[in-house]
Amino acid sequence: MSQTLQAIRGMNDILPDEAELWEQFEDSIRGWLRAYGYRPIRLPLVEPTPLFTRAIGAVTDIVEKEMYSFTDSLNGEQLTLRPEGTAGCVRAVLQHNLLYDGPKRLWYQGPMFRHERPQKGRYRQFYQIGVEALGFSGPDIDAELIMMCQRLWDDLGIEGIRLELNSLGHPDERLQHRNALIGYFEGHAALLDADAKRRLHTNPLRILDSKNPEMQSIIEGAPRLTDYLGADSLKHFEGVQEFLKDAGIPYRINPRLVRGLDYYNLTVFEWVVDSLGSQGTVCAGGRYDGLFAQLGGKPQAACGFAMGIERLLSLWEEQGGKPARQVPDVFVVHQGEPAQRFAFKVAEELRNSGYATQLHCGGGSFKSQMKRADASGALLAVIIGDDEAAANEVSLKTLREASDQQRVAYDQLAEAIGELLFDWEDDNGGI
Ligand code: ATP
Ligand code: MG
């Protein structure tokens, strides 16, 4: 016998119980994004590979080892499953000239793909919500993006997420700091691991982001980018902090926060929790004013963040978030051929009246159908036998509390159900 096929490692099925939690979360984020004036954009999952090598940077974890890239066998084009959303979003904005009449606030969500070692909170297909504010150059929008994250944590009732903040300055400041870093690490060459040695002359800033415990003490003593920031960068950084203080949002400046993608400048931030271990960053973002020009467009200020939905939802569940199970209002059972025909008509009519209705399919005794009705979580059963069908009536039974079965005429059914559901809601404080 052949073995059943399995999903690819690190690419998960999200089964109904969990998917209902996702839907509930997605419903709540739409209102949240609208409240800040963000409009949706939907982007392809596959993009030309050079988009990512140019946007993210060739010497980054993502481009060096995490991308799912392949050659289109029909035309030889180099393609990549998107590892993140910002590059594609900026590409689309440039391609359609979306900033022709001023700045835009955009958001998207969907799967991203990275070839990483799968573990809790780290998958090969994972989901992000990306939020991008394009064409705004001041520190106000950076602060607003951070404040909107705080509101989402509050809306979801999530506690214990802390904000880490840093400034990467302007490219010329980063260059001076880079030279100082290279000098410093060259002086400690014997202590560098293989990754750091390789990055020393290509991307020394990323050495600061190393997760290798043996590297931590030399990283501790490395020159700090903050000491190389000029007046303009400092003013921007202080501006962001002022708004955050006004909003009462606590933060910690982390000089080692450099982010894993090359396109950032000035403000960078991460929202981190301790309970998810080394998968503790739930949301990360910052300013990327250089990216438009890097992708061949006219320079534009830009700032945004992405949050990992799996990490956020596991945190939410850990702190008591539960899906409200989506149950039908009514379950229709029936036996006999005229009854079945009538049941179809009744079920459609109930849906016309706005009731979520599950019609039993597949036959079986009334007893077994009533078991299904009960398991569905429906509040009411509509029972139709041939004599109900002949009389153009149905029997109604409440499933969540004991009550007498009642006979109701077809044309009074919607009203009778309305009353029963209203009473039930009244007694139970909402469904
Ligand atoms: P990490 O340091 O954890 O690898 P990152 O810096 O690579 O994260 P970003 O590219 O900033 O992550 O992506 C934004 C967010 O997307 C992360 O903060 C995280 O919540 C989520 N994320 C990133 N990679 C994964 C993954 N492989 N599986 C699940 N979520 C992820
Ligand atoms: Mg990563």
XYZ file of C-alpha atoms and ligand atoms in Angstrom:
463
model
C 0.000 0.000 0.000
C 1.369 3.418 -0.810
C 2.094 5.775 2.075
C -0.316 8.701 2.485
C 1.186 11.994 1.435
C 2.138 14.512 4.091
C 2.430 18.276 4.040
C 5.919 19.726 3.560
C 7.830 20.108 6.850
C 7.271 23.555 8.302
C 4.151 24.162 6.187
C 1.116 23.626 8.349
C -2.529 22.844 7.883
C -4.672 25.169 9.928
C -7.584 22.981 10.970
C -11.136 24.277 11.606
C -10.903 24.778 15.394
C -7.766 26.843 14.921
C -8.960 28.459 11.693
C -11.956 29.875 13.563
C -9.544 31.634 15.915
C -7.726 33.003 12.847
C -11.000 34.266 11.383
C -11.932 35.966 14.612
C -8.521 37.607 14.700
C -8.817 38.679 11.041
C -12.232 40.223 11.730
C -10.804 42.259 14.578
C -7.780 43.504 12.639
C -9.897 44.876 9.787
C -11.629 47.304 12.149
C -8.309 48.197 13.755
C -6.634 48.975 10.409
C -9.606 50.980 9.192
C -9.485 53.003 12.392
C -6.033 54.247 11.345
C -6.931 54.825 7.699
C -5.115 51.824 6.162
C -6.398 50.407 2.866
C -5.876 46.839 1.710
C -3.594 45.749 -1.105
C -3.299 42.159 -2.385
C -0.009 41.087 -3.866
C 1.374 38.030 -5.686
C 2.998 35.207 -3.730
C 5.647 34.795 -6.425
C 7.938 37.603 -7.574
C 11.066 37.823 -9.723
C 14.070 36.768 -7.601
C 16.031 40.024 -8.229
C 13.304 41.972 -6.411
C 14.353 40.357 -3.149
C 18.101 40.330 -3.720
C 17.937 44.053 -4.487
C 15.490 45.002 -1.745
C 16.537 42.817 1.166
C 20.278 42.748 0.433
C 22.462 39.904 -0.790
C 24.251 39.413 2.548
C 21.238 38.711 4.741
C 19.922 35.469 6.250
C 16.879 35.605 4.023
C 18.681 35.996 0.705
C 21.679 33.843 1.612
C 19.832 30.795 2.832
C 16.090 31.139 3.349
C 14.545 31.826 -0.050
C 12.493 29.337 -2.035
C 13.800 30.199 -5.478
C 13.325 28.262 -8.679
C 13.561 28.584 -12.410
C 10.272 28.750 -14.299
C 10.672 25.715 -16.539
C 8.589 27.305 -19.288
C 10.541 30.504 -19.822
C 13.671 30.244 -17.675
C 12.738 33.177 -15.422
C 14.205 33.194 -11.884
C 11.315 33.302 -9.406
C 10.994 33.324 -5.609
C 8.154 32.607 -3.192
C 7.935 35.855 -1.256
C 9.854 35.707 2.045
C 8.339 39.033 3.186
C 5.870 41.592 1.893
C 7.523 45.008 1.831
C 9.535 44.478 -1.365
C 6.460 43.347 -3.322
C 4.383 46.181 -1.912
C 6.931 48.809 -2.958
C 7.237 47.153 -6.368
C 3.450 47.367 -6.830
C 3.322 50.979 -5.647
C 6.048 51.904 -8.151
C 4.532 49.879 -10.977
C 1.100 51.516 -10.537
C 2.386 54.928 -9.498
C 0.194 54.834 -6.408
C 1.871 57.794 -4.729
C 1.124 60.194 -7.617
C -1.388 62.134 -5.494
C 0.309 61.949 -2.115
C 1.161 59.517 0.688
C -0.653 56.237 1.200
C -1.334 53.929 4.107
C -1.507 50.311 2.944
C -1.800 46.884 4.544
C -1.750 43.266 3.409
C -1.721 39.834 4.884
C -0.898 36.361 3.752
C 1.661 33.598 3.661
C 5.422 34.200 3.470
C 7.995 31.487 2.768
C 11.418 30.999 4.338
C 13.534 27.884 4.362
C 14.305 27.855 8.089
C 14.603 25.068 10.627
C 10.991 24.509 11.714
C 10.204 24.800 15.425
C 7.430 26.365 17.494
C 6.925 29.907 16.218
C 9.221 29.370 13.221
C 7.809 27.814 10.086
C 8.582 27.588 6.387
C 5.187 28.896 5.404
C 4.058 31.454 7.945
C 1.634 34.348 7.881
C 2.241 38.024 8.311
C 0.213 41.175 8.499
C 2.180 43.948 6.884
C 1.416 47.623 7.389
C 3.195 50.232 5.247
C 2.962 54.041 5.475
C 4.416 55.418 2.248
C 5.403 59.009 1.527
C 5.506 60.259 5.139
C 8.915 61.457 6.295
C 8.410 62.732 9.857
C 8.759 60.910 13.177
C 4.996 61.294 13.720
C 4.111 58.371 11.450
C 6.794 56.151 13.040
C 5.197 56.833 16.416
C 1.685 56.311 15.066
C 2.663 52.889 13.697
C 3.988 51.908 17.111
C 0.914 53.293 18.857
C -1.380 51.313 16.616
C 0.445 48.113 17.599
C -0.106 48.972 21.249
C -3.816 49.402 20.543
C -3.977 45.952 18.946
C -2.348 44.343 21.993
C -4.876 46.174 24.180
C -7.820 45.148 21.953
C -6.736 41.508 22.117
C -6.023 41.715 25.849
C -2.390 40.681 25.375
C 0.019 41.733 28.082
C 3.754 41.556 28.588
C 4.868 42.646 25.108
C 7.732 45.093 25.389
C 8.875 47.611 22.846
C 12.517 47.835 21.791
C 13.615 50.817 19.788
C 16.731 51.947 17.971
C 17.857 54.323 15.254
C 20.001 53.172 12.354
C 20.654 56.745 11.268
C 21.365 57.792 7.686
C 23.549 55.789 5.263
C 26.621 58.055 5.662
C 26.454 57.691 9.446
C 26.104 53.953 9.080
C 29.179 53.975 6.812
C 31.333 55.682 9.446
C 30.052 53.303 12.089
C 30.665 50.396 9.720
C 34.312 51.373 9.325
C 34.679 51.626 13.087
C 33.028 48.225 13.492
C 35.313 46.584 10.941
C 38.348 48.020 12.739
C 37.058 46.794 16.086
C 36.194 43.279 14.925
C 39.500 42.980 13.014
C 41.185 43.672 16.317
C 39.286 40.694 17.795
C 39.473 38.443 14.708
C 40.396 35.345 16.725
C 37.079 35.533 18.604
C 34.833 35.733 15.544
C 32.748 32.743 14.440
C 32.554 31.670 10.786
C 29.415 33.707 10.050
C 30.943 36.827 11.544
C 34.210 36.366 9.613
C 32.280 36.064 6.412
C 30.227 39.162 7.183
C 33.114 41.269 8.467
C 33.675 43.045 5.163
C 30.236 42.611 3.599
C 27.726 43.343 6.355
C 29.463 43.902 9.721
C 26.342 45.495 11.226
C 24.686 42.095 11.101
C 27.391 40.673 13.375
C 25.706 42.682 16.140
C 22.560 40.639 15.554
C 24.392 37.301 16.057
C 22.579 34.801 18.255
C 25.828 32.902 19.053
C 26.349 33.091 22.856
C 30.148 32.942 22.460
C 30.110 36.161 20.466
C 28.117 38.147 23.006
C 30.979 39.636 25.015
C 32.864 41.082 22.037
C 29.570 42.369 20.643
C 28.917 44.083 23.969
C 32.093 46.136 23.589
C 31.592 47.067 19.904
C 31.243 50.711 18.802
C 27.613 51.850 19.020
C 25.815 53.290 16.050
C 24.016 55.749 18.327
C 27.367 57.486 18.904
C 27.669 58.157 15.153
C 24.233 59.686 14.619
C 24.211 63.254 13.296
C 21.870 66.071 14.369
C 19.124 65.207 11.894
C 18.993 61.515 12.863
C 19.002 62.366 16.552
C 16.189 64.861 16.059
C 14.085 62.242 14.286
C 14.833 59.658 16.971
C 13.987 62.072 19.766
C 10.807 63.082 17.929
C 9.581 59.485 17.889
C 10.372 59.130 21.582
C 8.487 62.321 22.463
C 5.298 61.031 20.807
C 5.675 57.680 22.556
C 6.106 59.379 25.913
C 2.987 61.480 25.256
C 1.070 58.306 24.471
C 2.373 56.631 27.641
C 4.031 53.782 25.743
C 7.105 52.461 27.552
C 10.111 51.457 25.453
C 13.707 50.414 25.834
C 16.448 51.647 23.514
C 18.363 48.607 22.314
C 21.537 49.694 20.463
C 21.957 46.153 19.132
C 18.623 46.152 17.371
C 19.700 46.258 13.714
C 17.018 44.102 12.000
C 17.733 41.322 9.566
C 16.966 43.195 6.373
C 19.233 45.733 4.746
C 16.684 48.308 3.733
C 16.096 49.971 7.091
C 17.263 53.442 8.190
C 16.482 55.753 11.136
C 13.763 54.224 13.346
C 13.673 50.468 13.867
C 11.569 48.681 16.456
C 10.529 45.263 17.669
C 7.766 44.078 19.956
C 9.139 41.199 22.006
C 7.794 38.708 24.555
C 9.813 36.418 26.789
C 7.385 33.494 26.761
C 8.105 32.490 23.147
C 11.867 32.061 23.664
C 14.048 32.833 20.664
C 10.843 33.168 18.637
C 9.909 36.068 20.897
C 9.646 38.837 18.297
C 5.982 39.179 17.493
C 6.177 42.301 15.386
C 9.041 44.184 13.786
C 9.425 47.225 11.623
C 10.984 50.548 10.916
C 11.776 53.153 8.341
C 13.102 52.261 4.884
C 13.491 55.547 3.031
C 16.086 54.115 0.640
C 14.047 51.255 -0.765
C 12.114 53.094 -3.478
C 15.323 54.348 -5.088
C 16.973 50.961 -4.608
C 14.160 49.445 -6.674
C 14.616 52.034 -9.405
C 11.948 54.534 -8.376
C 11.916 58.155 -7.282
C 13.001 58.364 -3.605
C 10.107 58.232 -1.162
C 9.924 58.208 2.606
C 8.552 54.919 3.896
C 7.921 53.177 7.165
C 6.112 50.024 8.229
C 5.986 46.849 10.236
C 5.127 43.188 9.894
C 3.737 40.915 12.549
C 3.877 37.143 12.643
C 0.334 35.843 12.983
C 1.288 32.397 14.394
C 3.390 33.960 17.142
C 0.729 36.514 17.969
C -2.066 33.937 18.074
C -0.114 31.528 20.245
C 0.494 34.390 22.632
C -3.176 35.290 22.526
C -4.214 31.714 23.286
C -1.619 31.448 26.042
C -3.225 34.501 27.646
C -6.791 33.228 27.397
C -7.909 34.132 23.843
C -10.494 31.594 22.690
C -12.324 31.194 19.443
C -16.063 31.680 19.716
C -17.122 28.498 17.983
C -19.233 29.279 14.952
C -22.399 27.231 15.335
C -25.509 27.127 13.169
C -28.689 28.685 14.523
C -30.802 25.847 13.222
C -30.249 22.200 12.265
C -32.902 20.627 10.032
C -33.583 16.868 10.328
C -36.026 14.974 8.171
C -37.154 11.518 7.198
C -39.004 10.318 4.139
C -38.939 11.610 0.609
C -41.653 14.307 0.773
C -40.112 15.408 4.087
C -36.678 15.743 2.483
C -38.061 17.901 -0.322
C -39.887 20.075 2.144
C -36.747 20.265 4.343
C -34.752 21.775 1.461
C -37.423 24.438 1.030
C -37.571 25.153 4.762
C -33.759 25.424 5.027
C -33.538 27.883 2.127
C -36.356 29.951 3.611
C -34.580 30.086 6.968
C -31.401 31.297 5.257
C -33.497 33.949 3.480
C -34.570 35.087 6.941
C -30.929 35.345 8.004
C -30.544 32.167 10.088
C -27.426 30.029 9.658
C -28.982 26.694 8.839
C -27.491 23.238 8.497
C -29.591 20.745 6.591
C -28.927 17.120 7.421
C -27.660 15.256 4.375
C -27.117 11.547 4.009
C -30.218 9.926 5.550
C -30.312 7.886 8.774
C -32.775 7.541 11.634
C -34.224 10.541 13.443
C -32.227 9.432 16.480
C -28.886 9.535 14.679
C -29.784 12.809 12.966
C -30.666 14.381 16.330
C -27.237 13.342 17.600
C -25.651 15.206 14.713
C -27.893 18.196 15.403
C -26.728 18.209 18.986
C -23.037 17.856 18.044
C -23.301 20.722 15.553
C -23.820 23.128 18.436
C -27.024 24.461 16.849
C -29.494 26.091 19.208
C -32.624 24.731 17.555
C -33.680 21.669 15.600
C -36.366 21.773 12.956
C -37.841 18.281 12.636
C -39.737 17.259 9.545
C -41.477 13.922 9.036
C -43.871 13.099 6.248
C -46.842 14.210 8.322
C -45.342 17.603 9.018
C -44.612 17.891 5.295
C -48.204 16.954 4.432
C -49.529 19.599 6.826
C -47.055 22.256 5.644
C -45.727 22.466 9.188
C -42.551 21.638 11.086
C -41.712 20.606 14.657
C -39.340 22.855 16.564
C -37.155 21.747 19.438
C -34.627 23.668 21.502
C -31.316 21.820 21.790
C -29.491 23.726 24.522
C -32.245 23.639 27.136
C -35.198 21.357 27.865
C -38.518 22.459 26.393
C -41.554 20.945 24.756
C -41.453 20.298 21.071
C -43.865 22.592 19.269
C -45.597 22.396 15.883
C -45.349 25.547 13.786
C -46.885 26.408 10.416
C -44.358 26.930 7.612
C -45.228 30.599 7.145
C -44.827 31.307 10.869
C -41.550 29.457 11.276
C -39.115 32.355 10.896
C -41.011 34.367 13.465
C -41.199 31.450 15.935
C -37.442 30.874 15.582
C -36.783 34.573 16.043
C -38.674 34.499 19.361
C -36.913 31.383 20.624
C -33.474 32.731 19.744
C -34.309 36.078 21.284
C -35.398 34.401 24.560
C -32.278 32.264 24.545
C -29.990 35.250 23.999
C -31.826 37.141 26.703
C -31.281 34.315 29.206
C -27.684 33.669 28.194
C -26.329 37.175 27.685
C -25.816 36.881 23.937
C -24.848 33.980 21.753
P 13.558 36.240 13.545
O 14.647 37.061 14.152
O 12.624 35.615 14.555
O 14.044 35.273 12.510
P 13.014 38.157 11.480
O 13.762 39.358 11.884
O 13.607 37.243 10.451
O 12.599 37.288 12.763
P 11.020 39.716 10.081
O 11.574 39.485 8.745
O 11.204 41.014 10.723
O 11.528 38.540 11.060
O 9.466 39.342 10.072
C 8.509 40.000 10.897
C 7.834 39.034 11.829
O 7.396 37.867 11.132
C 8.734 38.471 12.907
O 8.827 39.362 13.972
C 7.987 37.213 13.302
O 6.893 37.520 14.170
C 7.451 36.735 11.996
N 8.317 35.695 11.412
C 9.484 35.850 10.746
N 9.972 34.662 10.320
C 9.067 33.731 10.738
C 8.967 32.308 10.604
N 9.878 31.605 9.929
N 7.916 31.668 11.153
C 6.970 32.361 11.823
N 6.981 33.692 11.976
C 8.021 34.379 11.445
Mg 14.580 35.404 10.518
